[in-house]
Amino acid sequence: MINYDTVIAFLERKNPDAEVVSCFKQAYQTFSKTGEWHRPYQVFTTGWQTLDGVLLMTPEEVFDADYRVYLTATTERGLREILLAFPRRCTGIFHLTEKWMANGVHDVLEGELVHTDDGRFYRGVKRGSGAVVEQRMISKRKDAIAADMRKLATLKGKLEYSQFVVEGDLMVERAVRDGLPIEKILYTTTLLEATEGQSLLKSATADNISCYQVNDGVMGSITTTRPVPSIIASVYFNFRHFLSESGKSNFHFSPGCTMLVAENIANPDNLGMTLRTADAVGVSAVLLSSVGASPFHKNCVRASRGAVGRLPLYYATDIRAAIETLRLSGWNVLGGTSNAEKDLYTMKFSLPTAIVVGNENIGLSIETRAACTELVRIPMASGQSSLNVGVAAGILLYEVARQYSGRV
């Protein structure tokens, strides 16, 4: 349940547009007295330990759009999560209160910036929902839809089309529920044998997602997964470079941010588990080195349990330079390594903090260790000298969160 007093306090602190905040505050005061909104607002919020983002949505009366949308967020993760709550197939006029929001909006929406006397707006729809909705059968492997999905089996195809594939009823259900920008869904009759599968397909069609029924032969030509999954979906993504050409960070952060930096994690299952952990602990973003497993590998997508679609993901061709940029911006960058002198549980953390984990076999590179603010080790009993990278990342990140919140 939304605590509107908390929402208003958040808006008063974070939204620079006093008129927007005042209008919503007056509307809520009327609602508190009468039980009705004199101006019909829909409100979406996000945040785990603290409120991180608020989306206010009201019917649009001036521009050619369904809704006027006011965005307030402190982190890129918060912005992404409230944008994912925006309904598919609806056109919005999004009020951008801060310049840094433009990139995050473009990650989830497709449209254009509109400059008016009232400020900067973005008019658009959720990615994947701008085309005509189709519901039909595909019986031939050469069908254009099947051919397009087949291209996404390779990393080259994923990067070319800015889409990755989600496989299986559990993962597709999560993608639909989380509001990810889904382009299309392909399914076999096996999905319809269970009531859960029927319910999933009903939810997808109700959400105006194009759904195509295929036979096992067509599905088997698209994916190498065996047994052949009963359902797959293509999802839009934007994998941004962390550093601009001038060497500045493309990532927006607030003083309360946490970030995971992963250097050269080679196994996609390990990377997926690490991303899942980062998602659970509420990191603001994840920075990946350009070498190592792709976050869009099907094993990583599966192991991440939806984190690949929810988290803001960045990459760096020079992870050392990226870390130095973080440090110059006031970040504490802590490298996890088994031979560090400092014990995790003797340290006092301050935000913003980035936790750096490394390759499964060799750990952090010498250059990366040298770039970190400090190195830290996880204490272990005799007999083991290291942990799985996903487990290690979880221990480190949760200790940062515990110290910051006092209640993890």
mmCIF file of C-alpha atoms in Angstrom, residues 129-366:
data_model
loop_
_atom_site.group_PDB
_atom_site.id
_atom_site.type_symbol
_atom_site.label_atom_id
_atom_site.label_comp_id
_atom_site.label_asym_id
_atom_site.label_seq_id
_atom_site.Cartn_x
_atom_site.Cartn_y
_atom_site.Cartn_z
ATOM 1 C CA SER A 129 4.706 -1.922 -28.079
ATOM 2 C CA GLY A 130 4.731 0.511 -30.991
ATOM 3 C CA ALA A 131 4.076 -2.044 -33.740
ATOM 4 C CA VAL A 132 0.778 -3.683 -34.646
ATOM 5 C CA VAL A 133 -0.144 -6.535 -32.290
ATOM 6 C CA GLU A 134 -0.267 -9.946 -33.960
ATOM 7 C CA GLN A 135 -1.718 -13.250 -32.799
ATOM 8 C CA ARG A 136 -1.099 -16.001 -35.356
ATOM 9 C CA MET A 137 0.399 -19.428 -36.010
ATOM 10 C CA ILE A 138 3.835 -20.035 -37.518
ATOM 11 C CA SER A 139 4.397 -23.421 -39.140
ATOM 12 C CA LYS A 140 7.490 -22.781 -41.265
ATOM 13 C CA ARG A 141 11.036 -22.150 -40.132
ATOM 14 C CA LYS A 142 11.523 -19.580 -42.892
ATOM 15 C CA ASP A 143 8.775 -17.341 -41.501
ATOM 16 C CA ALA A 144 10.161 -13.820 -40.927
ATOM 17 C CA ILE A 145 9.272 -13.848 -37.219
ATOM 18 C CA ALA A 146 11.062 -17.159 -36.657
ATOM 19 C CA ALA A 147 14.041 -15.959 -38.695
ATOM 20 C CA ASP A 148 14.331 -12.792 -36.603
ATOM 21 C CA MET A 149 14.224 -14.778 -33.363
ATOM 22 C CA ARG A 150 16.843 -17.179 -34.711
ATOM 23 C CA LYS A 151 19.273 -14.286 -35.184
ATOM 24 C CA LEU A 152 19.060 -13.547 -31.457
ATOM 25 C CA ALA A 153 20.742 -16.877 -30.698
ATOM 26 C CA THR A 154 24.123 -15.230 -31.337
ATOM 27 C CA LEU A 155 25.742 -12.391 -29.416
ATOM 28 C CA LYS A 156 26.178 -10.512 -32.698
ATOM 29 C CA GLY A 157 22.438 -10.731 -33.351
ATOM 30 C CA LYS A 158 21.571 -9.632 -29.819
ATOM 31 C CA LEU A 159 23.781 -6.560 -30.071
ATOM 32 C CA GLU A 160 22.579 -5.730 -33.591
ATOM 33 C CA TYR A 161 18.894 -5.827 -32.642
ATOM 34 C CA SER A 162 19.348 -4.745 -28.985
ATOM 35 C CA GLN A 163 17.275 -7.712 -27.846
ATOM 36 C CA PHE A 164 17.928 -10.798 -25.749
ATOM 37 C CA VAL A 165 15.840 -13.948 -25.354
ATOM 38 C CA VAL A 166 14.056 -15.199 -22.251
ATOM 39 C CA GLU A 167 13.203 -18.914 -22.214
ATOM 40 C CA GLY A 168 10.713 -20.944 -20.196
ATOM 41 C CA ASP A 169 7.368 -20.216 -18.589
ATOM 42 C CA LEU A 170 8.826 -19.024 -15.269
ATOM 43 C CA MET A 171 11.185 -16.517 -16.859
ATOM 44 C CA VAL A 172 8.682 -15.235 -19.416
ATOM 45 C CA GLU A 173 6.052 -14.856 -16.693
ATOM 46 C CA ARG A 174 8.519 -12.737 -14.711
ATOM 47 C CA ALA A 175 9.290 -10.614 -17.764
ATOM 48 C CA VAL A 176 5.584 -9.940 -18.367
ATOM 49 C CA ARG A 177 4.922 -9.256 -14.689
ATOM 50 C CA ASP A 178 7.914 -6.913 -14.377
ATOM 51 C CA GLY A 179 6.759 -4.884 -17.376
ATOM 52 C CA LEU A 180 9.926 -5.508 -19.392
ATOM 53 C CA PRO A 181 9.884 -4.098 -22.949
ATOM 54 C CA ILE A 182 8.953 -7.363 -24.690
ATOM 55 C CA GLU A 183 8.960 -7.391 -28.488
ATOM 56 C CA LYS A 184 7.210 -10.733 -29.055
ATOM 57 C CA ILE A 185 6.439 -14.148 -27.594
ATOM 58 C CA LEU A 186 6.605 -17.544 -29.298
ATOM 59 C CA TYR A 187 4.985 -20.590 -27.696
ATOM 60 C CA THR A 188 4.083 -24.207 -28.443
ATOM 61 C CA THR A 189 0.903 -26.120 -27.646
ATOM 62 C CA THR A 190 2.725 -27.676 -24.683
ATOM 63 C CA LEU A 191 2.330 -24.360 -22.864
ATOM 64 C CA LEU A 192 -1.451 -24.657 -23.070
ATOM 65 C CA GLU A 193 -1.557 -28.077 -21.396
ATOM 66 C CA ALA A 194 -1.290 -26.480 -17.944
ATOM 67 C CA THR A 195 -3.590 -23.843 -16.485
ATOM 68 C CA GLU A 196 -0.524 -21.784 -15.522
ATOM 69 C CA GLY A 197 0.535 -21.675 -19.163
ATOM 70 C CA GLN A 198 -2.924 -20.630 -20.272
ATOM 71 C CA SER A 199 -2.925 -17.901 -17.638
ATOM 72 C CA LEU A 200 0.493 -16.663 -18.788
ATOM 73 C CA LEU A 201 -0.620 -16.433 -22.406
ATOM 74 C CA LYS A 202 -3.796 -14.646 -21.341
ATOM 75 C CA SER A 203 -1.752 -12.104 -19.369
ATOM 76 C CA ALA A 204 0.575 -11.529 -22.318
ATOM 77 C CA THR A 205 -2.243 -10.973 -24.801
ATOM 78 C CA ALA A 206 -4.057 -8.716 -22.328
ATOM 79 C CA ASP A 207 -0.827 -6.707 -22.132
ATOM 80 C CA ASN A 208 -0.938 -6.292 -25.928
ATOM 81 C CA ILE A 209 2.144 -8.402 -26.640
ATOM 82 C CA SER A 210 2.357 -10.098 -30.043
ATOM 83 C CA CYS A 211 2.156 -13.872 -29.476
ATOM 84 C CA TYR A 212 2.883 -16.541 -32.095
ATOM 85 C CA GLN A 213 2.076 -20.232 -31.798
ATOM 86 C CA VAL A 214 4.795 -22.450 -33.295
ATOM 87 C CA ASN A 215 5.416 -26.181 -33.530
ATOM 88 C CA ASP A 216 8.322 -27.947 -31.829
ATOM 89 C CA GLY A 217 10.290 -28.000 -35.080
ATOM 90 C CA VAL A 218 10.195 -24.228 -35.451
ATOM 91 C CA MET A 219 10.972 -23.701 -31.764
ATOM 92 C CA GLY A 220 13.863 -26.166 -31.999
ATOM 93 C CA SER A 221 15.320 -24.234 -34.931
ATOM 94 C CA ILE A 222 15.375 -21.037 -32.852
ATOM 95 C CA THR A 223 16.961 -22.272 -29.622
ATOM 96 C CA THR A 224 19.520 -24.938 -28.792
ATOM 97 C CA THR A 225 17.902 -25.573 -25.404
ATOM 98 C CA ARG A 226 16.683 -29.141 -24.966
ATOM 99 C CA PRO A 227 14.047 -30.164 -24.163
ATOM 100 C CA VAL A 228 12.583 -27.449 -26.357
ATOM 101 C CA PRO A 229 11.042 -24.715 -24.161
ATOM 102 C CA SER A 230 7.300 -24.214 -24.413
ATOM 103 C CA ILE A 231 7.639 -20.430 -24.556
ATOM 104 C CA ILE A 232 10.287 -17.802 -25.335
ATOM 105 C CA ALA A 233 10.240 -14.006 -25.526
ATOM 106 C CA SER A 234 12.490 -11.329 -26.987
ATOM 107 C CA VAL A 235 13.202 -8.333 -24.754
ATOM 108 C CA TYR A 236 14.768 -4.977 -25.614
ATOM 109 C CA PHE A 237 17.919 -3.833 -23.817
ATOM 110 C CA ASN A 238 20.449 -1.010 -23.955
ATOM 111 C CA PHE A 239 23.979 -1.993 -22.902
ATOM 112 C CA ARG A 240 25.678 1.367 -22.438
ATOM 113 C CA HIS A 241 29.374 2.172 -22.227
ATOM 114 C CA PHE A 242 30.218 3.431 -18.751
ATOM 115 C CA LEU A 243 32.612 6.115 -19.963
ATOM 116 C CA SER A 244 31.896 8.768 -22.569
ATOM 117 C CA GLU A 245 34.440 9.669 -25.240
ATOM 118 C CA SER A 246 35.629 12.499 -22.999
ATOM 119 C CA GLY A 247 36.270 10.053 -20.157
ATOM 120 C CA LYS A 248 33.333 11.170 -18.025
ATOM 121 C CA SER A 249 30.841 8.729 -16.547
ATOM 122 C CA ASN A 250 27.595 8.116 -18.435
ATOM 123 C CA PHE A 251 26.093 6.838 -15.186
ATOM 124 C CA HIS A 252 24.083 9.084 -12.873
ATOM 125 C CA PHE A 253 24.344 8.418 -9.167
ATOM 126 C CA SER A 254 23.230 9.871 -5.871
ATOM 127 C CA PRO A 255 25.194 9.840 -2.590
ATOM 128 C CA GLY A 256 23.310 6.746 -1.401
ATOM 129 C CA CYS A 257 24.242 4.553 -4.372
ATOM 130 C CA THR A 258 25.818 1.130 -4.340
ATOM 131 C CA MET A 259 27.259 -0.539 -7.419
ATOM 132 C CA LEU A 260 28.630 -3.940 -8.323
ATOM 133 C CA VAL A 261 31.669 -4.065 -10.602
ATOM 134 C CA ALA A 262 32.389 -7.477 -12.146
ATOM 135 C CA GLU A 263 35.730 -8.031 -13.848
ATOM 136 C CA ASN A 264 36.003 -10.885 -16.328
ATOM 137 C CA ILE A 265 33.526 -13.370 -14.864
ATOM 138 C CA ALA A 266 33.940 -16.151 -17.408
ATOM 139 C CA ASN A 267 31.049 -18.505 -16.675
ATOM 140 C CA PRO A 268 27.612 -17.176 -17.727
ATOM 141 C CA ASP A 269 25.881 -19.135 -14.947
ATOM 142 C CA ASN A 270 28.167 -17.519 -12.368
ATOM 143 C CA LEU A 271 27.552 -14.098 -13.877
ATOM 144 C CA GLY A 272 23.805 -14.687 -13.799
ATOM 145 C CA MET A 273 23.868 -15.708 -10.147
ATOM 146 C CA THR A 274 25.983 -12.649 -9.350
ATOM 147 C CA LEU A 275 23.501 -10.356 -11.112
ATOM 148 C CA ARG A 276 20.615 -12.014 -9.281
ATOM 149 C CA THR A 277 22.349 -11.298 -5.978
ATOM 150 C CA ALA A 278 23.045 -7.689 -6.977
ATOM 151 C CA ASP A 279 19.391 -7.254 -7.912
ATOM 152 C CA ALA A 280 18.235 -8.681 -4.584
ATOM 153 C CA VAL A 281 20.459 -6.384 -2.532
ATOM 154 C CA GLY A 282 19.227 -3.344 -4.455
ATOM 155 C CA VAL A 283 22.352 -2.070 -6.217
ATOM 156 C CA SER A 284 21.843 1.009 -8.351
ATOM 157 C CA ALA A 285 23.666 -0.478 -11.354
ATOM 158 C CA VAL A 286 26.163 -3.123 -12.448
ATOM 159 C CA LEU A 287 29.371 -2.387 -14.340
ATOM 160 C CA LEU A 288 30.862 -5.259 -16.348
ATOM 161 C CA SER A 289 34.231 -5.552 -18.029
ATOM 162 C CA SER A 290 34.067 -6.006 -21.790
ATOM 163 C CA VAL A 291 35.842 -9.364 -21.464
ATOM 164 C CA GLY A 292 34.144 -12.338 -19.870
ATOM 165 C CA ALA A 293 30.680 -13.826 -20.234
ATOM 166 C CA SER A 294 27.914 -11.813 -21.874
ATOM 167 C CA PRO A 295 25.026 -10.868 -19.573
ATOM 168 C CA PHE A 296 22.702 -11.734 -22.473
ATOM 169 C CA HIS A 297 23.885 -15.339 -22.810
ATOM 170 C CA LYS A 298 20.846 -17.564 -22.282
ATOM 171 C CA ASN A 299 22.443 -19.282 -19.272
ATOM 172 C CA CYS A 300 23.150 -15.930 -17.644
ATOM 173 C CA VAL A 301 19.628 -14.691 -18.339
ATOM 174 C CA ARG A 302 18.177 -17.843 -16.802
ATOM 175 C CA ALA A 303 20.445 -17.807 -13.738
ATOM 176 C CA SER A 304 19.792 -14.105 -13.117
ATOM 177 C CA ARG A 305 16.059 -14.754 -12.608
ATOM 178 C CA GLY A 306 15.058 -11.551 -14.382
ATOM 179 C CA ALA A 307 17.852 -9.304 -13.105
ATOM 180 C CA VAL A 308 19.252 -8.871 -16.626
ATOM 181 C CA GLY A 309 16.073 -7.065 -17.651
ATOM 182 C CA ARG A 310 15.607 -5.036 -14.474
ATOM 183 C CA LEU A 311 19.081 -3.755 -13.644
ATOM 184 C CA PRO A 312 20.840 -0.872 -15.406
ATOM 185 C CA LEU A 313 23.857 -2.592 -16.986
ATOM 186 C CA TYR A 314 27.035 -0.866 -18.153
ATOM 187 C CA TYR A 315 30.272 -2.121 -19.657
ATOM 188 C CA ALA A 316 33.817 -0.767 -19.723
ATOM 189 C CA THR A 317 36.619 -1.683 -22.092
ATOM 190 C CA ASP A 318 39.073 -0.365 -19.489
ATOM 191 C CA ILE A 319 37.812 -1.358 -16.055
ATOM 192 C CA ARG A 320 40.742 0.382 -14.339
ATOM 193 C CA ALA A 321 39.859 3.717 -15.968
ATOM 194 C CA ALA A 322 36.219 3.245 -14.969
ATOM 195 C CA ILE A 323 37.200 2.623 -11.344
ATOM 196 C CA GLU A 324 39.428 5.688 -11.312
ATOM 197 C CA THR A 325 36.496 7.747 -12.624
ATOM 198 C CA LEU A 326 34.347 6.440 -9.777
ATOM 199 C CA ARG A 327 37.009 7.368 -7.238
ATOM 200 C CA LEU A 328 37.365 10.870 -8.650
ATOM 201 C CA SER A 329 33.582 11.217 -8.298
ATOM 202 C CA GLY A 330 33.763 10.428 -4.588
ATOM 203 C CA TRP A 331 33.088 6.697 -4.621
ATOM 204 C CA ASN A 332 34.615 4.199 -2.233
ATOM 205 C CA VAL A 333 35.727 1.309 -4.442
ATOM 206 C CA LEU A 334 36.336 -1.897 -2.492
ATOM 207 C CA GLY A 335 37.956 -4.877 -4.171
ATOM 208 C CA GLY A 336 37.146 -8.317 -2.837
ATOM 209 C CA THR A 337 40.220 -10.562 -2.689
ATOM 210 C CA SER A 338 41.260 -13.428 -0.441
ATOM 211 C CA ASN A 339 44.723 -12.020 0.301
ATOM 212 C CA ALA A 340 43.593 -8.589 1.514
ATOM 213 C CA GLU A 341 44.756 -7.504 4.953
ATOM 214 C CA LYS A 342 41.435 -6.000 6.035
ATOM 215 C CA ASP A 343 38.617 -8.241 7.240
ATOM 216 C CA LEU A 344 35.129 -7.423 5.894
ATOM 217 C CA TYR A 345 33.579 -7.350 9.364
ATOM 218 C CA THR A 346 36.104 -4.908 10.788
ATOM 219 C CA MET A 347 35.401 -2.262 8.155
ATOM 220 C CA LYS A 348 33.088 0.732 8.298
ATOM 221 C CA PHE A 349 31.511 1.517 4.957
ATOM 222 C CA SER A 350 30.309 4.849 3.635
ATOM 223 C CA LEU A 351 28.278 5.540 0.523
ATOM 224 C CA PRO A 352 28.484 5.701 -2.413
ATOM 225 C CA THR A 353 30.288 2.356 -2.510
ATOM 226 C CA ALA A 354 31.245 0.057 -5.370
ATOM 227 C CA ILE A 355 32.104 -3.577 -4.680
ATOM 228 C CA VAL A 356 34.490 -5.159 -7.193
ATOM 229 C CA VAL A 357 34.661 -8.923 -7.763
ATOM 230 C CA GLY A 358 36.840 -10.766 -10.237
ATOM 231 C CA ASN A 359 37.397 -13.836 -12.351
ATOM 232 C CA GLU A 360 36.541 -17.249 -10.903
ATOM 233 C CA ASN A 361 40.106 -18.562 -11.187
ATOM 234 C CA ILE A 362 42.486 -15.618 -10.880
ATOM 235 C CA GLY A 363 40.337 -13.078 -9.042
ATOM 236 C CA LEU A 364 40.979 -9.380 -9.573
ATOM 237 C CA SER A 365 43.735 -8.345 -11.945
ATOM 238 C CA ILE A 366 46.778 -6.548 -10.555
#
